[in-house]
Amino acid sequence: MVFSYCNRKKLTNRVVTFGMSAGGYLSALVARELTAAGHALALQVMLVPMAQPHGGGTASMFEHWNAPLWNGPLNMWAWSMYIPGDADGTLARHHRVNLLVDPPGEDSIRRLPPAYVQINTKDVLRD
């Protein structure tokens, strides 16, 4: 819905994308897509974003696999809800799902708004 509206009207630099956890990931994705479409955004805010589906084998994922609040199995479950039917991670490797597989090019990065990213030090998503 956001994209269909934005295709009809240019956004001004007063728009901010904001999200926490899965919403933090969506904030980054929406900011990337909107700036690629030529819209100027003011800021993107991502609080503990789920930036990489299925953990990706990062050090923080292994270190905090059995953490009491958010852990590896819960992260895997969350992504399975986000990307139904992706038991082997095939869909997660697609650039539209995983911002880390296909990071924005240098030209896109220059157009992206400033970003505030908050991470937790004892989190499976830290890396």
Protein backbone atom coordinates (compact mmCIF):
# COMPACT_ATOMS: atom_id res chain seq x y z
CA MET A 1 0.00 0.00 0.00
CA VAL A 2 2.81 2.42 0.86
CA PHE A 3 4.43 1.87 -2.51
CA SER A 4 1.26 2.33 -4.55
CA TYR A 5 0.56 5.63 -2.77
CA CYS A 6 4.16 6.77 -3.14
CA ASN A 7 4.18 6.04 -6.84
CA ARG A 8 1.45 8.66 -7.31
CA LYS A 9 2.94 11.35 -5.12
CA LYS A 10 6.52 12.29 -4.28
CA LEU A 11 7.31 12.16 -0.59
CA THR A 12 9.02 15.09 1.06
CA ASN A 13 12.03 14.93 3.33
CA ARG A 14 9.71 14.99 6.37
CA VAL A 15 9.03 11.24 6.24
CA VAL A 16 10.72 8.89 8.72
CA THR A 17 10.67 5.10 8.64
CA PHE A 18 10.58 3.52 12.10
CA GLY A 19 10.38 -0.01 13.43
CA MET A 20 11.43 -2.41 16.15
CA SER A 21 12.56 -6.00 15.64
CA ALA A 22 10.83 -7.25 12.46
CA GLY A 23 9.52 -3.69 12.04
CA GLY A 24 13.12 -2.45 12.20
CA TYR A 25 13.90 -4.69 9.28
CA LEU A 26 10.87 -3.36 7.42
CA SER A 27 11.98 0.21 8.20
CA ALA A 28 15.30 -0.45 6.47
CA LEU A 29 13.65 -2.19 3.53
CA VAL A 30 11.03 0.54 3.02
CA ALA A 31 13.68 3.28 3.24
CA ARG A 32 15.77 1.44 0.65
CA GLU A 33 12.87 0.94 -1.74
CA LEU A 34 11.54 4.49 -1.39
CA THR A 35 14.94 6.13 -1.95
CA ALA A 36 15.54 3.84 -4.93
CA ALA A 37 12.23 5.15 -6.33
CA GLY A 38 13.48 8.73 -5.96
CA HIS A 39 11.83 9.78 -2.69
CA ALA A 40 13.83 11.83 -0.16
CA LEU A 41 13.36 10.67 3.43
CA ALA A 42 14.39 12.47 6.62
CA LEU A 43 15.49 9.53 8.78
CA GLN A 44 15.27 5.80 9.28
CA VAL A 45 15.05 4.35 12.80
CA MET A 46 15.66 0.67 13.46
CA LEU A 47 15.46 -0.69 17.01
CA VAL A 48 16.97 -4.18 17.37
CA PRO A 49 16.22 -4.98 13.72
CA MET A 50 15.90 -8.54 12.48
CA ALA A 51 18.29 -7.91 9.62
CA GLN A 52 19.30 -11.43 8.65
CA PRO A 53 16.88 -14.33 8.24
CA HIS A 54 17.67 -17.69 9.81
CA GLY A 55 20.58 -16.34 11.87
CA GLY A 56 23.19 -16.79 9.18
CA GLY A 57 25.59 -18.54 11.56
CA THR A 58 26.83 -15.35 13.18
CA ALA A 59 28.88 -15.38 16.39
CA SER A 60 26.10 -13.69 18.40
CA MET A 61 23.57 -16.26 17.18
CA PHE A 62 25.72 -19.12 18.48
CA GLU A 63 26.76 -17.27 21.66
CA HIS A 64 23.17 -16.52 22.69
CA TRP A 65 21.45 -19.53 21.10
CA ASN A 66 19.79 -20.52 24.41
CA ALA A 67 19.27 -17.00 25.84
CA PRO A 68 16.25 -16.72 28.17
CA LEU A 69 14.27 -14.00 26.34
CA TRP A 70 15.10 -13.98 22.62
CA ASN A 71 17.18 -16.86 21.35
CA GLY A 72 18.15 -18.80 18.25
CA PRO A 73 15.11 -21.09 18.12
CA LEU A 74 12.73 -18.15 18.62
CA ASN A 75 14.54 -16.20 15.89
CA MET A 76 14.20 -19.15 13.51
CA TRP A 77 10.50 -19.43 14.41
CA ALA A 78 9.95 -15.67 13.86
CA TRP A 79 11.47 -15.81 10.40
CA SER A 80 9.37 -18.87 9.56
CA MET A 81 6.29 -16.75 10.37
CA TYR A 82 7.68 -13.87 8.33
CA ILE A 83 8.63 -16.07 5.36
CA PRO A 84 6.23 -19.05 5.39
CA GLY A 85 7.48 -22.21 3.70
CA ASP A 86 11.17 -21.26 3.83
CA ALA A 87 12.43 -24.19 5.91
CA ASP A 88 15.79 -24.36 4.10
CA GLY A 89 16.44 -20.59 3.93
CA THR A 90 16.21 -20.35 0.11
CA LEU A 91 13.78 -17.42 0.15
CA ALA A 92 15.76 -15.72 2.92
CA ARG A 93 18.76 -15.46 0.61
CA HIS A 94 16.79 -13.40 -1.91
CA HIS A 95 17.84 -9.73 -1.84
CA ARG A 96 14.31 -8.49 -1.26
CA VAL A 97 14.22 -10.48 1.97
CA ASN A 98 17.80 -10.24 3.19
CA LEU A 99 19.37 -6.78 3.07
CA LEU A 100 22.73 -8.31 3.94
CA VAL A 101 22.81 -10.58 0.87
CA ASP A 102 22.35 -7.70 -1.55
CA PRO A 103 23.39 -4.51 0.24
CA PRO A 104 22.53 -1.23 -1.47
CA GLY A 105 25.07 0.04 -3.96
CA GLU A 106 27.19 3.11 -3.30
CA ASP A 107 24.82 5.40 -5.21
CA SER A 108 21.83 4.10 -3.21
CA ILE A 109 23.70 4.54 0.07
CA ARG A 110 24.32 8.21 -0.73
CA ARG A 111 20.57 8.73 -1.21
CA LEU A 112 19.54 6.90 1.98
CA PRO A 113 18.61 9.12 4.92
CA PRO A 114 20.63 9.11 8.14
CA ALA A 115 19.92 6.04 10.26
CA TYR A 116 19.63 5.35 13.95
CA VAL A 117 20.17 1.67 14.75
CA GLN A 118 19.88 0.36 18.30
CA ILE A 119 21.21 -3.09 19.14
CA ASN A 120 21.34 -5.12 22.34
CA THR A 121 24.74 -6.43 23.41
CA LYS A 122 23.42 -9.86 24.50
CA ASP A 123 21.24 -10.57 21.53
CA VAL A 124 21.22 -13.26 18.85
CA LEU A 125 20.69 -10.46 16.33
CA ARG A 126 23.67 -8.33 17.45
CA ASP A 127 26.02 -9.22 14.58
